[in-house]
Short mmCIF file of C-alpha atoms and ligand atoms in Angstrom, two decimals:
data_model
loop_
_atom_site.label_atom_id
_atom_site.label_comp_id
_atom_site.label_asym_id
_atom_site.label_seq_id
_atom_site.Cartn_x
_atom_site.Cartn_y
_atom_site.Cartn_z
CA UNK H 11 111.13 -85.01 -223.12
CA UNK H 12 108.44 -86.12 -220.32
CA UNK H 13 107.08 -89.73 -220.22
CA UNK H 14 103.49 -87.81 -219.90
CA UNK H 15 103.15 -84.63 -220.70
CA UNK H 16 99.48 -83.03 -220.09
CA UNK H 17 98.89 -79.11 -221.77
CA UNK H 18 95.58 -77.27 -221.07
CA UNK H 19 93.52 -80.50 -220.57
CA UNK H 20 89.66 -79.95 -219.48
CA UNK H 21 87.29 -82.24 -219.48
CA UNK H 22 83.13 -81.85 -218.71
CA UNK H 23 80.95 -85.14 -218.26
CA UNK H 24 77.96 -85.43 -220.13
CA UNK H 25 75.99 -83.61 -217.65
CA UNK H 26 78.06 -80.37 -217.77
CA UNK H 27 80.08 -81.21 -214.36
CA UNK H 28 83.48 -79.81 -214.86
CA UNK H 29 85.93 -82.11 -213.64
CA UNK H 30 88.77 -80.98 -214.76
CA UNK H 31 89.89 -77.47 -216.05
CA UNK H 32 92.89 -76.54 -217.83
CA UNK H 33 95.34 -79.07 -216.48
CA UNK H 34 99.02 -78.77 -217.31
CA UNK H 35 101.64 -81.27 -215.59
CA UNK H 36 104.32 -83.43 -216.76
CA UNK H 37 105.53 -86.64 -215.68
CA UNK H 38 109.32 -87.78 -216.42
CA UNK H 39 110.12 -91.35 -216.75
CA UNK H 40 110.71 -93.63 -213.26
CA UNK H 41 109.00 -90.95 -210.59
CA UNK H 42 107.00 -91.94 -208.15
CA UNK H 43 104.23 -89.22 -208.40
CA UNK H 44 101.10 -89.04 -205.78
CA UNK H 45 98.51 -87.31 -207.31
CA UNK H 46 97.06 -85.25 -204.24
CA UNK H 47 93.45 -83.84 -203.80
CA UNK H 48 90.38 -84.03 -201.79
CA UNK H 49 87.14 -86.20 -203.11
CA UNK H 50 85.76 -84.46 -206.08
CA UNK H 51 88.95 -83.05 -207.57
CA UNK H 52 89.71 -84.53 -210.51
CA UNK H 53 92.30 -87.27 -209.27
CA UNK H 54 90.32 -90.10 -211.16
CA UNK H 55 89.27 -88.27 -214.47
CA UNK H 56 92.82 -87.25 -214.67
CA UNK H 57 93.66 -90.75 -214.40
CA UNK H 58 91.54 -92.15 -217.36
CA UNK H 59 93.28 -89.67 -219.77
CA UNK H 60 96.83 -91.65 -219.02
CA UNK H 61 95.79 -94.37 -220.72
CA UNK H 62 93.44 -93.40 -223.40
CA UNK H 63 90.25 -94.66 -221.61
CA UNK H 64 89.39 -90.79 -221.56
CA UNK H 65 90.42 -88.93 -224.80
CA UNK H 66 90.68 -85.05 -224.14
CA UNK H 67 88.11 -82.58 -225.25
CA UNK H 68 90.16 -79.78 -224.64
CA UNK H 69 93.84 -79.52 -224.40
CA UNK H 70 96.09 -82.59 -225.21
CA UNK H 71 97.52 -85.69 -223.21
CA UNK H 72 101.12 -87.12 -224.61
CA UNK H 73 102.58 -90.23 -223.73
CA UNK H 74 106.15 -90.93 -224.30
CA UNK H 75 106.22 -88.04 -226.94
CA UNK H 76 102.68 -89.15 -228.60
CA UNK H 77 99.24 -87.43 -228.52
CA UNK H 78 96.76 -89.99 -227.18
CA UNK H 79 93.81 -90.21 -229.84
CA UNK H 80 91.36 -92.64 -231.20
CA UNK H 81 93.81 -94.33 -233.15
CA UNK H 82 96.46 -94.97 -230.83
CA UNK H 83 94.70 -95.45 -227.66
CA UNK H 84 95.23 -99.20 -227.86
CA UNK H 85 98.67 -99.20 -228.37
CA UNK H 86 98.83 -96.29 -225.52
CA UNK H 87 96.94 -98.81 -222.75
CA UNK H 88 100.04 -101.69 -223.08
CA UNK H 89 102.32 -98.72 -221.86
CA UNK H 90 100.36 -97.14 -219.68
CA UNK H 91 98.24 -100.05 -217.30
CA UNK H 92 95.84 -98.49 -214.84
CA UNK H 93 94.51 -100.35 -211.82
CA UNK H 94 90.78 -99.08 -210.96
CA UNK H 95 89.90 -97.91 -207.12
CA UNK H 96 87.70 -100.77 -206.90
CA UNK H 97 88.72 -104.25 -207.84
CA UNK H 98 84.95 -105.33 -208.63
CA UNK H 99 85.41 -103.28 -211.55
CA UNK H 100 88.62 -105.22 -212.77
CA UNK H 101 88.67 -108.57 -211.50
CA UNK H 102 86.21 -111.15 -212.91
CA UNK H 103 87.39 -114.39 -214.07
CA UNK H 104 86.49 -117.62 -212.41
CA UNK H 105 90.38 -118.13 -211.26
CA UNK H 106 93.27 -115.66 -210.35
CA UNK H 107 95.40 -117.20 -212.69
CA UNK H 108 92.52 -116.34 -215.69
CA UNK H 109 92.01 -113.34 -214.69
CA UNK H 110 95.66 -112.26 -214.82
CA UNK H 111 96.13 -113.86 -218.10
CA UNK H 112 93.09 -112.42 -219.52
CA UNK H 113 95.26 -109.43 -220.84
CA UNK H 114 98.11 -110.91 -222.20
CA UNK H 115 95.57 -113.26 -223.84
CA UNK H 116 93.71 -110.08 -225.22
CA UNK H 117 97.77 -108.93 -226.67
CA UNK H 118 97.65 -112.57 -228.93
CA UNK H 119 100.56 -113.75 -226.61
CA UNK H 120 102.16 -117.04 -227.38
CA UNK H 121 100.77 -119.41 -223.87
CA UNK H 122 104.84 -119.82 -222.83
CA UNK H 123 105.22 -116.05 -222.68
CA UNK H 124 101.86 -115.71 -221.20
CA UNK H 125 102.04 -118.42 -218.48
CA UNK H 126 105.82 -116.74 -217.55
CA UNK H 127 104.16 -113.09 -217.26
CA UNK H 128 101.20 -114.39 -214.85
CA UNK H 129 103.26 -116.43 -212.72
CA UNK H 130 105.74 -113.45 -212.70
CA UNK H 131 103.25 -110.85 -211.82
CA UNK H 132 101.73 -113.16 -208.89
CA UNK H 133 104.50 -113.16 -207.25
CA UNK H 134 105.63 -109.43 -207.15
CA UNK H 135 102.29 -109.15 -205.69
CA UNK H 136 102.51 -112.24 -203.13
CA UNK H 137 99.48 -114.18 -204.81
CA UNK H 138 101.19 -117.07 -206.70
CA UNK H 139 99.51 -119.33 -203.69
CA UNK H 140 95.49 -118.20 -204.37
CA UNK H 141 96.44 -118.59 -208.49
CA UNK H 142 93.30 -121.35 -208.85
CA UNK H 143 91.10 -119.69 -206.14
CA UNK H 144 88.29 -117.82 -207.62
CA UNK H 145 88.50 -114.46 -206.88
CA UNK H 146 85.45 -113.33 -206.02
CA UNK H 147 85.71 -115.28 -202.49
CA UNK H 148 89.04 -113.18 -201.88
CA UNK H 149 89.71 -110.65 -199.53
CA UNK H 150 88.87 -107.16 -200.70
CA UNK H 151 92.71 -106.24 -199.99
CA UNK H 152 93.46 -109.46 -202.32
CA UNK H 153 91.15 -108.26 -204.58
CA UNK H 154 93.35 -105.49 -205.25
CA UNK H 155 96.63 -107.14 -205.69
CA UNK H 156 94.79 -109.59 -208.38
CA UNK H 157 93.96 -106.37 -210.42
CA UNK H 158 97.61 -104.95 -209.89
CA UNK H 159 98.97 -107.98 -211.24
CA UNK H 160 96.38 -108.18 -214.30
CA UNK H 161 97.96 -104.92 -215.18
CA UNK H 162 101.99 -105.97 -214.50
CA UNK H 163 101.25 -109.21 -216.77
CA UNK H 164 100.44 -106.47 -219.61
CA UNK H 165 104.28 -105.36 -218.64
CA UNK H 166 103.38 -101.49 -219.05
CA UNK H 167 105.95 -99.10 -218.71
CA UNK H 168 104.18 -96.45 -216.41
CA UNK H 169 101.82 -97.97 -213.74
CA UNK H 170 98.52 -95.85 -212.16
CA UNK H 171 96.96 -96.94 -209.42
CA UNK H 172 93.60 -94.69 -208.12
CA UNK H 173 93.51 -95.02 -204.40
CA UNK H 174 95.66 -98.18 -203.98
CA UNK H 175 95.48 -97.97 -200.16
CA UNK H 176 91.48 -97.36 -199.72
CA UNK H 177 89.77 -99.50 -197.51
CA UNK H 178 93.04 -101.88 -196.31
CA UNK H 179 94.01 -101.87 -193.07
CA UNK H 180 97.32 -100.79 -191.91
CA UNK H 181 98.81 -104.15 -192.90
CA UNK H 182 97.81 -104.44 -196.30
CA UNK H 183 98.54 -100.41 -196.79
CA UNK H 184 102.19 -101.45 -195.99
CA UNK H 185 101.95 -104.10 -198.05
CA UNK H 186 100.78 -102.53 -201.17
CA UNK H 187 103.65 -99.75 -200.54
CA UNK H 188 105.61 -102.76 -200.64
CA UNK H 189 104.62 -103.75 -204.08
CA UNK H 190 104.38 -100.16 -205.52
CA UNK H 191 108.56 -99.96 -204.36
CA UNK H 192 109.09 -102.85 -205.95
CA UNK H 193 107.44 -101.68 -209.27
CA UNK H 194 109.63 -98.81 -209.17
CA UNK H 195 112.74 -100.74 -208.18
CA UNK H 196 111.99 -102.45 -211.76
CA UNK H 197 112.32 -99.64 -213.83
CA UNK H 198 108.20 -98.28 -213.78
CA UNK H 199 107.11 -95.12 -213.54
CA UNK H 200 104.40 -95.68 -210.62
CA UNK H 201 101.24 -92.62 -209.96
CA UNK H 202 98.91 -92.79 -207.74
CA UNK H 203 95.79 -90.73 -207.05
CA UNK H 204 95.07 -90.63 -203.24
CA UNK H 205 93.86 -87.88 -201.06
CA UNK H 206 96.11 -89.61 -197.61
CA UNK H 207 98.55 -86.76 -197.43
CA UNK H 208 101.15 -89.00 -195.45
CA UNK H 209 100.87 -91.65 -197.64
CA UNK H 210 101.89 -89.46 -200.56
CA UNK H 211 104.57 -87.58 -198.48
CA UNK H 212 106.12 -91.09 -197.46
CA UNK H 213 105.97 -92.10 -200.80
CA UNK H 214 106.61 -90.13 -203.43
CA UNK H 215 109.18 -88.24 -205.22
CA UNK H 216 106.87 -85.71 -206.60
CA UNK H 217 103.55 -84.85 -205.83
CA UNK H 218 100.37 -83.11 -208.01
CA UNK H 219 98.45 -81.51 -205.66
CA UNK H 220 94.70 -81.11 -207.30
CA UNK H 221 91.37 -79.24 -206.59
CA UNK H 222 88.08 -78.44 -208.55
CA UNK H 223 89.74 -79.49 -211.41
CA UNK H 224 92.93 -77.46 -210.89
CA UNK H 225 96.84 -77.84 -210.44
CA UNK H 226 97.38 -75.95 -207.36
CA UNK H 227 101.05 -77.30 -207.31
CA UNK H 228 103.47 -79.57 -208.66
CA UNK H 229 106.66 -80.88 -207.33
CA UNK H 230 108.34 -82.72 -205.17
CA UNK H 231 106.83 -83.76 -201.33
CA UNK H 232 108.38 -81.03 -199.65
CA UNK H 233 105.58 -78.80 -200.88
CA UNK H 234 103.46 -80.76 -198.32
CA UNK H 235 105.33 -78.88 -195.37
CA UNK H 236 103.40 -75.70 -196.42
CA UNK H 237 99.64 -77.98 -196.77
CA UNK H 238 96.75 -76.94 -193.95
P1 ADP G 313 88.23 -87.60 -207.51
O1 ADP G 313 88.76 -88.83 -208.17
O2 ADP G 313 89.30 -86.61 -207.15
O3 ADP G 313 87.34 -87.90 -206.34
P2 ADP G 313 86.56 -87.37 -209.88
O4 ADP G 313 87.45 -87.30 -211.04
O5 ADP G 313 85.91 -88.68 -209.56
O6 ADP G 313 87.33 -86.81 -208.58
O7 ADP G 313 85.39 -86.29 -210.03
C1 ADP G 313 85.63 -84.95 -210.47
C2 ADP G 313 84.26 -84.25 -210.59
O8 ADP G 313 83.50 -84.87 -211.61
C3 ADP G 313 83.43 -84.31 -209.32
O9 ADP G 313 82.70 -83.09 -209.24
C4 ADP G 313 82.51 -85.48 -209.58
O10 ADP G 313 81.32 -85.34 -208.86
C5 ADP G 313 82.27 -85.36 -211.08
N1 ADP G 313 82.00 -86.67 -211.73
C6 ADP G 313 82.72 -87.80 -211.64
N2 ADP G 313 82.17 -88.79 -212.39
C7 ADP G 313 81.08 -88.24 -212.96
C8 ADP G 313 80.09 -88.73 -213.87
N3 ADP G 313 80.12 -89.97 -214.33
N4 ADP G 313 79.09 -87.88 -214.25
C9 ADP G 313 79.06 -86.61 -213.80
N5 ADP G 313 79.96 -86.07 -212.96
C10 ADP G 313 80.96 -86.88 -212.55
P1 ADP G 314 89.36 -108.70 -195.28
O1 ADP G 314 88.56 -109.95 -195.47
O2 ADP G 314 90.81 -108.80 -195.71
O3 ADP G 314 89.21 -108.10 -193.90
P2 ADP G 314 87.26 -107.33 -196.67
O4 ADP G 314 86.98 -107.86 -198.03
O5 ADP G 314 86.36 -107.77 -195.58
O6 ADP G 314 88.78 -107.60 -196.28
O7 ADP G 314 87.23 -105.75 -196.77
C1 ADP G 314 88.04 -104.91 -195.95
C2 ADP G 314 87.37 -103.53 -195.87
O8 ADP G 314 87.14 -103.01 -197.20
C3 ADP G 314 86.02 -103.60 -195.18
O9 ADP G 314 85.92 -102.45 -194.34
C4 ADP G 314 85.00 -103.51 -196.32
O10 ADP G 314 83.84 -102.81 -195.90
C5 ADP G 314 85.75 -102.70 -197.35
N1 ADP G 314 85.33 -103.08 -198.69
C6 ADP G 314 85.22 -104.34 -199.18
N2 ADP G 314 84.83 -104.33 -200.46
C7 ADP G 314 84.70 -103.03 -200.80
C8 ADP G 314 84.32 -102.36 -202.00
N3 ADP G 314 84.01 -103.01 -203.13
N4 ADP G 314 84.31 -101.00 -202.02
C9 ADP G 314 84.62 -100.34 -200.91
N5 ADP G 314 84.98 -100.92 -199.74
C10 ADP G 314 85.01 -102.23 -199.69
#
């Protein structure tokens, strides 16, 4: 069966906007999926059902063969980590290192296990050096890579990243590609929401391509030969 497996999902805010309108898709364990669409689609509503922070209103979201509800939302964020668009919505603490620990902490960890996950999630993301800076005088590209590694240290299973090359220059886009390759070389399942069609045709091994709240298409990136 699929890792994530989404049937008839819609979703309104509490305004009436319909974001997202009968969405069916499924995800099968280590792809590297880009989630495709222009501003206004979907991508990041779509994204909060993964990992429970949405629950659906219509239609249901599985993960690894369970429906997401109330009850098991909890237990469905330490598979499924998701790292926001904007790090100022994620990163916090007064050091890198606390902020990276401050999930594991959350999980009731014991410190050796939790010391060996932050240091190990620094350096897949080439931090380890700024681990007693505080983050908030970081780069915004550094930023980002703090809030990727507070979601390794939780040592998910299926990692979503909304936007993960917004606002970094070419550099730091190659540099996050970097770190998403290496996420996959460990085993993850890595999705990303973006709406850079090269980036996603680079990328990925299968692509989602969303609009108004629809799947116009799904599978793999040679589907982008026919986009425009
Ligand atoms: P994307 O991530 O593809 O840009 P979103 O999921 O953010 O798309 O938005 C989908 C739709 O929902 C858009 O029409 C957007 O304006 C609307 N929307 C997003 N957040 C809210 C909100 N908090 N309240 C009302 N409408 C929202
Ligand atoms: P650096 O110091 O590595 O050049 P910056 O922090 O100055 O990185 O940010 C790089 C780019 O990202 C700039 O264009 C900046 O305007 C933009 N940026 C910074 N913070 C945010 C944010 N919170 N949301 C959106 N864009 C941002």
């Amino acid at each position: 069966a699929a890792l994530l497996e989404i049937e008839d999902l819609s979703f309104y805010y509490h305004d009436g906007t319909p974001a997202l309108k009968g969405v069916s898709l499924s995800i099968g364990e280590g792809e590297k999926v880009a989630i495709l669409g222009p501003n206004g689609a979907g991508k990041s509503t779509l994204l909060f059902h993964l990992n429970g922070i949405f629950l659906a209103q219509q239609g249901t979201v599985r993960v690894a063969g369970e429906v997401v509800t109330r009850d098991n939302e909890h237990r469905v964020r330490e598979k499924v980590g998701l790292v926001f668009q904007d790090p100022d919505d994620q990163v916090f603490s007064p050091t890198v290192w606390d902020d990276v620990a401050f999930g594991p902490l959350n999980l009731g960890l014991e410190r050796q296990e939790i010391e060996r996950r932050v240091e190990e999630a620094l350096h897949a993301v080439g931090m380890w050096e700024y681990r007693s800076r505080a983050p908030h005088h970081l780069s915004y590209g550094q930023k980002k890579r703090v809030a990727i590694a507070g979601v390794l240290a939780m040592d998910p299973d299926v990692v979503v990243l909304d936007e993960p090359t917004a606002f970094l220059d070419p550099a730091g886009q190659r540099a996050l590609l970097k770190i998403l390759e290496g996420l996959h070389g460990e085993g993850k399942t890595v999705i990303i929401a973006t709406h850079d069609v090269d980036m996603a045709a680079e990328w990925a091994t299968s692509i989602i391509l969303l609009k108004e709240g629809r799947v116009l298409a799904q599978g793999d990136t040679c589907l982008l030969v026919n986009e425009e």
